[in-house]
Short mmCIF file of C-alpha atoms in Angstrom, two decimals:
data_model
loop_
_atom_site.label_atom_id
_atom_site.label_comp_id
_atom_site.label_asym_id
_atom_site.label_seq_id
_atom_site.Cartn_x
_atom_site.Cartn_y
_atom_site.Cartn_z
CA UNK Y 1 7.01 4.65 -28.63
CA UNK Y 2 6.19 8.25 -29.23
CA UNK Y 3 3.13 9.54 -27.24
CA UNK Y 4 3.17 6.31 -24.72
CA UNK Y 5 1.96 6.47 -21.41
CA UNK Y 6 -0.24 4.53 -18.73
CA UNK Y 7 -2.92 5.93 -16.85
CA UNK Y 8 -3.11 4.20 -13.63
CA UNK Y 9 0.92 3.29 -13.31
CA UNK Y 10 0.50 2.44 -9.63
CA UNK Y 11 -1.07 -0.97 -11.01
CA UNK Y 12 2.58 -1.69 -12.57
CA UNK Y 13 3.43 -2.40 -9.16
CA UNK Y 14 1.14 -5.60 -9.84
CA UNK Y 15 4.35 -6.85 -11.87
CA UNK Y 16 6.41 -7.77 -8.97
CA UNK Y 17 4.16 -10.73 -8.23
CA UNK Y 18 5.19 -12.58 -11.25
CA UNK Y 19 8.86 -13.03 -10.45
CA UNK Y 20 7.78 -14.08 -7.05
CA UNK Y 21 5.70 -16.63 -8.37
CA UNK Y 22 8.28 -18.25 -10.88
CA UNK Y 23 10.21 -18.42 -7.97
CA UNK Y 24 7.92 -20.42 -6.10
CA UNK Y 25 7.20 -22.65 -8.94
CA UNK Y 26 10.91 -23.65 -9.74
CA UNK Y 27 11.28 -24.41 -6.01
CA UNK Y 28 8.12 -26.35 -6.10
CA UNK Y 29 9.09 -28.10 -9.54
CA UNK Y 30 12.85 -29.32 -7.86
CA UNK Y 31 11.55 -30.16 -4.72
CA UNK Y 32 8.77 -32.70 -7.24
CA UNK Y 33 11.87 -33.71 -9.04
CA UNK Y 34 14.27 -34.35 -5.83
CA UNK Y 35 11.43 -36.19 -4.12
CA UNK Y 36 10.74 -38.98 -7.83
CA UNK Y 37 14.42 -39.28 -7.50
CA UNK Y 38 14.56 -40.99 -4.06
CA UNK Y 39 12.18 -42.98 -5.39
CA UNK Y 40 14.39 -44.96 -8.01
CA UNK Y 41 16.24 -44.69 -10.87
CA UNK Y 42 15.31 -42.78 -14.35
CA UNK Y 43 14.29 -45.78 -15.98
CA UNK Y 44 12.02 -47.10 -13.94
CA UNK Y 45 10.32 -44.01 -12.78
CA UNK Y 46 9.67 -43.28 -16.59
CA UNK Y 47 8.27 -46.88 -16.90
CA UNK Y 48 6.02 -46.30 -14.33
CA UNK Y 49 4.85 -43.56 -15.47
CA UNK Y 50 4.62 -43.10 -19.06
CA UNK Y 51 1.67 -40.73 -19.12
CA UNK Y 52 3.74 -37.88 -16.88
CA UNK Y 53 5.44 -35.20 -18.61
CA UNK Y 54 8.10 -33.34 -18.08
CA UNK Y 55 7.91 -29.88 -20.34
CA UNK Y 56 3.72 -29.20 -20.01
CA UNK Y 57 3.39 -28.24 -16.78
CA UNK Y 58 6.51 -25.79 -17.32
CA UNK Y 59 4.23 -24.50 -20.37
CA UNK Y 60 1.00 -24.40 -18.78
CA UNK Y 61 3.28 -22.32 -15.90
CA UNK Y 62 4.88 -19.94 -18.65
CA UNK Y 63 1.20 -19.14 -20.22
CA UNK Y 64 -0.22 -18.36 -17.20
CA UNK Y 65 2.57 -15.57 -16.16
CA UNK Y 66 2.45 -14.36 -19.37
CA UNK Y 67 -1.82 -13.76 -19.13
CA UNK Y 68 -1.17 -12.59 -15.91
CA UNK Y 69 1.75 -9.94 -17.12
CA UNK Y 70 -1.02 -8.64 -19.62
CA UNK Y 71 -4.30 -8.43 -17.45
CA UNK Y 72 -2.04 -6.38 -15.26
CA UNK Y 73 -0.76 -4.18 -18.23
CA UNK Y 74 -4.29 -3.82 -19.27
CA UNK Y 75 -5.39 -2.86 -15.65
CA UNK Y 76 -2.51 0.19 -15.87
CA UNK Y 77 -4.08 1.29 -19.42
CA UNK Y 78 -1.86 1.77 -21.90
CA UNK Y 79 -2.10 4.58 -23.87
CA UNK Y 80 -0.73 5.86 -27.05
CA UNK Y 81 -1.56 7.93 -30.30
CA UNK Y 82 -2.99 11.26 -31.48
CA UNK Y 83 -6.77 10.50 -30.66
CA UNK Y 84 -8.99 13.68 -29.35
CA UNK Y 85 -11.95 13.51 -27.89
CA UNK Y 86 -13.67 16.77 -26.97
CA UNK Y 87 -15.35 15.65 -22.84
CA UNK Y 88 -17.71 17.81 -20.93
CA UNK Y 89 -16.71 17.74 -17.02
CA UNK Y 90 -17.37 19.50 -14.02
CA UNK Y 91 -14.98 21.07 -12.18
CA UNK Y 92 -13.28 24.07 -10.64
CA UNK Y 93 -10.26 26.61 -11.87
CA UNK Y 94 -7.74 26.89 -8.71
CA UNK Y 95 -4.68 29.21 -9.42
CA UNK Y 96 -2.45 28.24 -6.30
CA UNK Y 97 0.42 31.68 -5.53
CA UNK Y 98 3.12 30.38 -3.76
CA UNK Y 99 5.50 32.77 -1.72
CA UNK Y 100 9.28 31.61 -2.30
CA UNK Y 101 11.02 34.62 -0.83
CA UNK Y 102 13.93 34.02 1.15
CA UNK Y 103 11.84 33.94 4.28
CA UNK Y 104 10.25 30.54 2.99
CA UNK Y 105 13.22 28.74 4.02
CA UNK Y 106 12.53 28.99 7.45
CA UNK Y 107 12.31 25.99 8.91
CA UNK Y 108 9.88 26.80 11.81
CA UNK Y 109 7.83 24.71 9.69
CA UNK Y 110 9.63 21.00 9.12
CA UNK Y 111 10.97 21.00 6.95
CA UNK Y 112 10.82 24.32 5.74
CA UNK Y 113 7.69 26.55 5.02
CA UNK Y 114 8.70 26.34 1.25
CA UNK Y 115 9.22 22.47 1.21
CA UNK Y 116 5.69 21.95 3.32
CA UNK Y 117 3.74 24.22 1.23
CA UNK Y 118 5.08 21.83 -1.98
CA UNK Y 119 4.58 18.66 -0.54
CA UNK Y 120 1.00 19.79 0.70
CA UNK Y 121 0.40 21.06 -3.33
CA UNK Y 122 1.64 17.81 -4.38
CA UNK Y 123 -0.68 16.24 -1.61
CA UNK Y 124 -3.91 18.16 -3.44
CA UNK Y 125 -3.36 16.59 -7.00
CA UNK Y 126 -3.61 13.26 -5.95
CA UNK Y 127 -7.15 14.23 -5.37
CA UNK Y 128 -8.16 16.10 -7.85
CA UNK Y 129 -9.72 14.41 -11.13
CA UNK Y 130 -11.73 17.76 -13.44
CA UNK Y 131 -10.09 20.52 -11.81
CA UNK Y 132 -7.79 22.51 -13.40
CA UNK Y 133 -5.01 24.12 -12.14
CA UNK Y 134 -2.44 26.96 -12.53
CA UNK Y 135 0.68 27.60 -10.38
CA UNK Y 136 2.16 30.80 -9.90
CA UNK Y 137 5.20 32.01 -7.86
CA UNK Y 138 6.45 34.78 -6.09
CA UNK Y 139 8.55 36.60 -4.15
CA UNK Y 140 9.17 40.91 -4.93
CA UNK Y 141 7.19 40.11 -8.56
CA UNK Y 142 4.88 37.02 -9.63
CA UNK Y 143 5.57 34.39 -12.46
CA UNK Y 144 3.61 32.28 -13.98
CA UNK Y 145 5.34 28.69 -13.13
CA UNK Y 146 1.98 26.13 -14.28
CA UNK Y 147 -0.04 27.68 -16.64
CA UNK Y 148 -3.95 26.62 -15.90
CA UNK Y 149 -3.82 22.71 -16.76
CA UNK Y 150 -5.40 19.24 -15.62
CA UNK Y 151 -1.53 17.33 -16.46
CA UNK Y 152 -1.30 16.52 -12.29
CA UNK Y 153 1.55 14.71 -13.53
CA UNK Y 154 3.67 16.95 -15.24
CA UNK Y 155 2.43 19.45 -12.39
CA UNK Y 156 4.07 17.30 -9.73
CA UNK Y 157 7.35 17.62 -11.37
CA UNK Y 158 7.46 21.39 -12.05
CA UNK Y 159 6.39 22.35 -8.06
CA UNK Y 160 9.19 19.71 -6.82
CA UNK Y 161 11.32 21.88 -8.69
CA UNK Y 162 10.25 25.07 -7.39
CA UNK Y 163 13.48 27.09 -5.53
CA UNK Y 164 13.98 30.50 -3.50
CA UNK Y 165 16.19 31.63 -6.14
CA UNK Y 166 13.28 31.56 -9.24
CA UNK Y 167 12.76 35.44 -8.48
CA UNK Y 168 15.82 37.05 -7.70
CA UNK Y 169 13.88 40.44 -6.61
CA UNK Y 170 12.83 40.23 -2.33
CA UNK Y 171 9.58 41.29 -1.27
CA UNK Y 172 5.89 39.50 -1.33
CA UNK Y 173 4.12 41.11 -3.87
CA UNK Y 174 0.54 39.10 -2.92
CA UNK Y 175 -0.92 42.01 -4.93
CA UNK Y 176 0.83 40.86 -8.19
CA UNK Y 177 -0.09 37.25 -7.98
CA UNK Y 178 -3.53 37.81 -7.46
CA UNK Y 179 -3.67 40.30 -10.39
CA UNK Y 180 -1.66 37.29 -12.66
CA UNK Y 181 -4.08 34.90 -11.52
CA UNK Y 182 -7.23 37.15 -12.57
CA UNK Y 183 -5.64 36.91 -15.66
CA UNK Y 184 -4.52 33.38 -15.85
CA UNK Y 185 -8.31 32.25 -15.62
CA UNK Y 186 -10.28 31.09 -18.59
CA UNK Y 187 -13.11 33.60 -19.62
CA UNK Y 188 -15.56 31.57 -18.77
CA UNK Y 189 -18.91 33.26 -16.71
CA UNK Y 190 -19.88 30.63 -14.89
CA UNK Y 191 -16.38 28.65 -13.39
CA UNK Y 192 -16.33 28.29 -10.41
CA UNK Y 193 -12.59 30.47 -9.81
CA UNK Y 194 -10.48 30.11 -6.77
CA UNK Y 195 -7.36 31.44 -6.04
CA UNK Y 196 -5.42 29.92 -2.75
CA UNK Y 197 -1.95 32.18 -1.34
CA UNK Y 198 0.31 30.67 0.40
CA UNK Y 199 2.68 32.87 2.06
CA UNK Y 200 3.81 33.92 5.53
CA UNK Y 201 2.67 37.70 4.43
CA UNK Y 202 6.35 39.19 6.06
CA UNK Y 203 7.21 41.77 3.92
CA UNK Y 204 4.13 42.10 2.07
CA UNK Y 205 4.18 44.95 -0.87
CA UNK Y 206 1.58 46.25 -3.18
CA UNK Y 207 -2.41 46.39 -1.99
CA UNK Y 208 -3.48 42.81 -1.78
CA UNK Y 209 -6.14 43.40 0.15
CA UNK Y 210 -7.59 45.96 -3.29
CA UNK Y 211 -6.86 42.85 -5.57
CA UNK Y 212 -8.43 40.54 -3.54
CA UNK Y 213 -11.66 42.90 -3.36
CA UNK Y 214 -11.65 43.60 -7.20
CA UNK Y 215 -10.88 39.37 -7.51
CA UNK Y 216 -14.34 39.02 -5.36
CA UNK Y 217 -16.03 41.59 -7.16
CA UNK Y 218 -15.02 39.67 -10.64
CA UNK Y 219 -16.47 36.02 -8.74
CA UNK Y 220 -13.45 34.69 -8.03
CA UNK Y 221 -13.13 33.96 -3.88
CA UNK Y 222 -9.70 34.61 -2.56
CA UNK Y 223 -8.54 31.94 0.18
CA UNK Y 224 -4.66 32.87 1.83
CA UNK Y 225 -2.81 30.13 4.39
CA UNK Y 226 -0.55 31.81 6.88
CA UNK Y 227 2.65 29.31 6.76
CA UNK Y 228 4.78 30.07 9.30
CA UNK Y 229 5.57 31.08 13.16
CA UNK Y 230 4.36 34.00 15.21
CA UNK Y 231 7.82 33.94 17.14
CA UNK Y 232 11.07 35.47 14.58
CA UNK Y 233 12.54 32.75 13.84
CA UNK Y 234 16.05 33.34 11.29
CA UNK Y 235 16.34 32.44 8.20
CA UNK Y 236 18.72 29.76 6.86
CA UNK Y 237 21.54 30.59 3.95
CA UNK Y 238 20.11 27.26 2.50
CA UNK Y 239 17.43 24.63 3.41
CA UNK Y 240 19.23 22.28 5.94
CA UNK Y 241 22.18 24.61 6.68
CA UNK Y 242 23.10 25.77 10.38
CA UNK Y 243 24.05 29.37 9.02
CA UNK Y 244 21.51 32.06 8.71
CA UNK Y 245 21.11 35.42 6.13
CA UNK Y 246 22.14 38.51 7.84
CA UNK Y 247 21.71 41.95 6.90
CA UNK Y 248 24.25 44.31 5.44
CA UNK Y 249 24.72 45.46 9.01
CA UNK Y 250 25.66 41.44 9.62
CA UNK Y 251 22.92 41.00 11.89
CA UNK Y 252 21.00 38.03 11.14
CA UNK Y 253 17.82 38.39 9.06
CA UNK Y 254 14.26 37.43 11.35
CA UNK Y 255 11.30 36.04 10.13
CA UNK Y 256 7.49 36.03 11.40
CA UNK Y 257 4.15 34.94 10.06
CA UNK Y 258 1.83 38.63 9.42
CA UNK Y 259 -1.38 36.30 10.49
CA UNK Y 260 -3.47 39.58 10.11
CA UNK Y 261 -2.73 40.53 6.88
CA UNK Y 262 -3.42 37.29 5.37
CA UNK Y 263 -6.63 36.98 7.19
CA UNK Y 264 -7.25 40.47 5.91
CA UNK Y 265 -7.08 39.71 2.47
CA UNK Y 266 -9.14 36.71 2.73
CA UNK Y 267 -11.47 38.54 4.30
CA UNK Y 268 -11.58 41.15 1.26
CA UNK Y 269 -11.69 38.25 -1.24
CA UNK Y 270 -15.00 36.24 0.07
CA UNK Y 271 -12.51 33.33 1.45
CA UNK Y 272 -11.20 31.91 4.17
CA UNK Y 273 -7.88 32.08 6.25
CA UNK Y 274 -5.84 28.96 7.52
CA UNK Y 275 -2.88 28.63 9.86
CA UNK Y 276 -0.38 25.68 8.64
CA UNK Y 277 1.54 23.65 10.97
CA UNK Y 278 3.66 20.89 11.17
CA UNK Y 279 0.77 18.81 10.76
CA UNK Y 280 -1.31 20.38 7.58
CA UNK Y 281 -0.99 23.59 6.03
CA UNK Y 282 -4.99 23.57 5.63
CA UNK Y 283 -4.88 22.94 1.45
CA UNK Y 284 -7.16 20.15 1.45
CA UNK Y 285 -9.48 21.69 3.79
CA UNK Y 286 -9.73 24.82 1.14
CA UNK Y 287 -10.16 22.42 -1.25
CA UNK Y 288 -13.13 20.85 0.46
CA UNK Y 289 -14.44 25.06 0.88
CA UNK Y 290 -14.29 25.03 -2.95
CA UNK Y 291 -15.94 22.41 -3.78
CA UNK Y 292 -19.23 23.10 -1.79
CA UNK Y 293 -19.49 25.81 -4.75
CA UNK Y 294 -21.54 24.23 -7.53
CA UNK Y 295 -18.78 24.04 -10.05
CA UNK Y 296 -19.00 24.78 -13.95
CA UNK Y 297 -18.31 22.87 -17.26
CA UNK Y 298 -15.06 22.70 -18.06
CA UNK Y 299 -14.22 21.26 -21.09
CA UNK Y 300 -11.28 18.69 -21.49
CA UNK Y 301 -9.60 16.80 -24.66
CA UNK Y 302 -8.39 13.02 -24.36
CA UNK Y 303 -5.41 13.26 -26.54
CA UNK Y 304 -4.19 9.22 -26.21
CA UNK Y 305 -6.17 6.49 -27.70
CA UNK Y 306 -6.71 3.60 -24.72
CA UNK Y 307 -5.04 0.01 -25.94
CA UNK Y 308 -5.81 -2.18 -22.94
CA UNK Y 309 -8.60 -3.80 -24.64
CA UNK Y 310 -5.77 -5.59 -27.18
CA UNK Y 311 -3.91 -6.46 -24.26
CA UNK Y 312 -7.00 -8.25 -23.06
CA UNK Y 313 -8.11 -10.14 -25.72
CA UNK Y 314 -4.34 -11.59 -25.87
CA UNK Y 315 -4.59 -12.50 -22.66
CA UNK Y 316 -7.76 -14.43 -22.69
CA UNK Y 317 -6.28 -16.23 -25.70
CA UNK Y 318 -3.52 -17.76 -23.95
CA UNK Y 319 -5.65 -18.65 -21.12
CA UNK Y 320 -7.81 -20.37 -24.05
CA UNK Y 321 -5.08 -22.08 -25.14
CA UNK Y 322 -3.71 -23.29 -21.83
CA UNK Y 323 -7.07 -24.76 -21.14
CA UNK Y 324 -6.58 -27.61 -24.03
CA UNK Y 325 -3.28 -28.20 -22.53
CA UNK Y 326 -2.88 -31.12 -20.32
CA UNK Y 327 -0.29 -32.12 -17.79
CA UNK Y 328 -0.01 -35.70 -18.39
CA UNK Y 329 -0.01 -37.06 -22.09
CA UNK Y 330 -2.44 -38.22 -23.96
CA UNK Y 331 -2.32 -41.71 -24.78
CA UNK Y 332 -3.96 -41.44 -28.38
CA UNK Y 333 -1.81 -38.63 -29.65
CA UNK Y 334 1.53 -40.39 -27.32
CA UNK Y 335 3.24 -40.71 -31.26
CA UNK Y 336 2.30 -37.15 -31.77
CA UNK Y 337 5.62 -35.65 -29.92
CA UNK Y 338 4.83 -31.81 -29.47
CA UNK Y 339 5.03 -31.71 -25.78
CA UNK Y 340 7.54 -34.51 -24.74
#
């Protein structure tokens, strides 16, 4: 179905209990069954019990997976359709610059400072709910890889992409990716505007610490995270391989976290600095730093129309039904065969 989706998938997971409980029910109804047939043969079981059937239990059974498969369908929202709906929220602009120069694949950081800094991004949308956000990239220039958005979804699947080899030109042009973030922002006064670098600062280029003073100067706080090792550490051909980048002298090529320059341009842009380690790279706690800023409207547009209610209202139906639905027969309506 075009334009389907569910909003809360991680209730789908809900599903598995359904096969697990027909499971238990068959080997409840044959251990029933094996235990009547000690007891005698066919005949005079049935003549004994003329009231017991055979088939409603196995229908009450079947209507109450089937309620149960749509409560939990409901419960993951199903949504579909072409349905706006203009919504006023709160919330913050964060324009995240990620360094992938070759020195990101150092894996002084497990497993690399590239792969940590993702995971950690991917970490942050699970938390956000209004907040937009934009992802940009870069290594000797800056590209605009998420343009400002609040699809955490789609978000997660463009950063797990993200590779060394996006920017082919070396260098850490901090300066450009805080001058594409300025203009990545909406023109909204009175957002709160953040923009969070994550780099190791080696090779930095341009005058960062001017953009992130003009950035400040515009209301927009500058935050950087040093990712990285003090100690040159070399840097591998390819994440997981055992042979490093050399030089065109065929030395090998060594890598190490400029701490002070990233702390200097955090300083220049109102924000804070953070050290990552193996542990955190510190992206949540900048979060936290943002959000102690009273944040500004932002306004958002519902574009699926929610269908759980149908889902629902079918469900409660069938449990209606199954109600009425007795397990033994009923002796007045006994000529009446629609459940043998």
């Amino acid at each position: 179905m075009e334009g389907f989706q569910f909003a809360n998938k991680e209730f789908l997971y809900g599903l598995l209990i359904v096969p697990l409980l027909v499971m238990f029910f068959v080997f409840f109804i044959r251990k029933k069954n094996l235990a009547i047939k000690n007891m005698g043969t066919k005949e005079v079981i049935e003549s004994l019990m003329p009231e017991v059937s055979k088939s409603r239990p196995i229908i009450k059974f079947t209507i109450l997976m089937l309620s149960l498969t749509l409560i939990i369908l409901a419960i993951a929202r199903p949504q579909f359709g072409s349905k706006l709906q203009e919504i006023q929220t709160s919330g913050a602009e964060i324009i995240i610059a990620l360094d992938i120069s070759n020195s990101m694949l150092c894996e002084d950081i497990y497993p690399s400072r590239l792969e940590k800094a993702k995971s950690s991004i991917i970490k942050l949308l699970d938390k956000l709910y209004t907040d937009k956000i934009g992802i940009i990239v870069f290594a000797g220039e800056a590209n605009t890889q998420i343009p400002m958005t609040n699809d955490y979804t789609s978000s997660k699947l463009f950063i797990k992409s993200i590779k060394t080899d996006f920017i082919d030109i070396q260098g850490t042009a901090i300066a450009d990716a805080i001058n594409l973030a300025m203009n990545s922002f909406s023109p909204k006064n009175d957002m709160n505007k953040a923009v969070i670098v994550i780099s190791d600062g080696e090779n930095h280029e341009g005058d960062a610490i001017l953009a992130a003073s003009s950035a400040k100067e515009k209301g927009v706080v500058v935050h950087t995270i040093g990712i990285g090792s003090e100690r040159a550490e070399p840097i591998p051909v390819e994440s997981g391989s055992s042979q490093f980048k050399k030089d065109k002298d065929g030395e090998i090529i060594m890598t190490k976290l400029n701490e002070e320059m990233l702390k200097e341009i955090a300083e220049a842009g109102g924000g804070v600095y953070v050290k990552a380690n193996n542990s955190t790279t510190g992206l949540e706690y900048i979060y936290d730093e943002i959000n102690k800023i009273e944040k500004g409207e932002i306004t958002t547009y519902a574009e699926y129309d929610e269908k759980f209610h149908y889902l629902i209202f079918a469900a409660f139906i069938l449990l209606f039904f199954e109600f009425f639905i007795l397990e033994r027969k009923n002796r007045f309506l006994s000529k009446i065969k629609i459940f043998q």
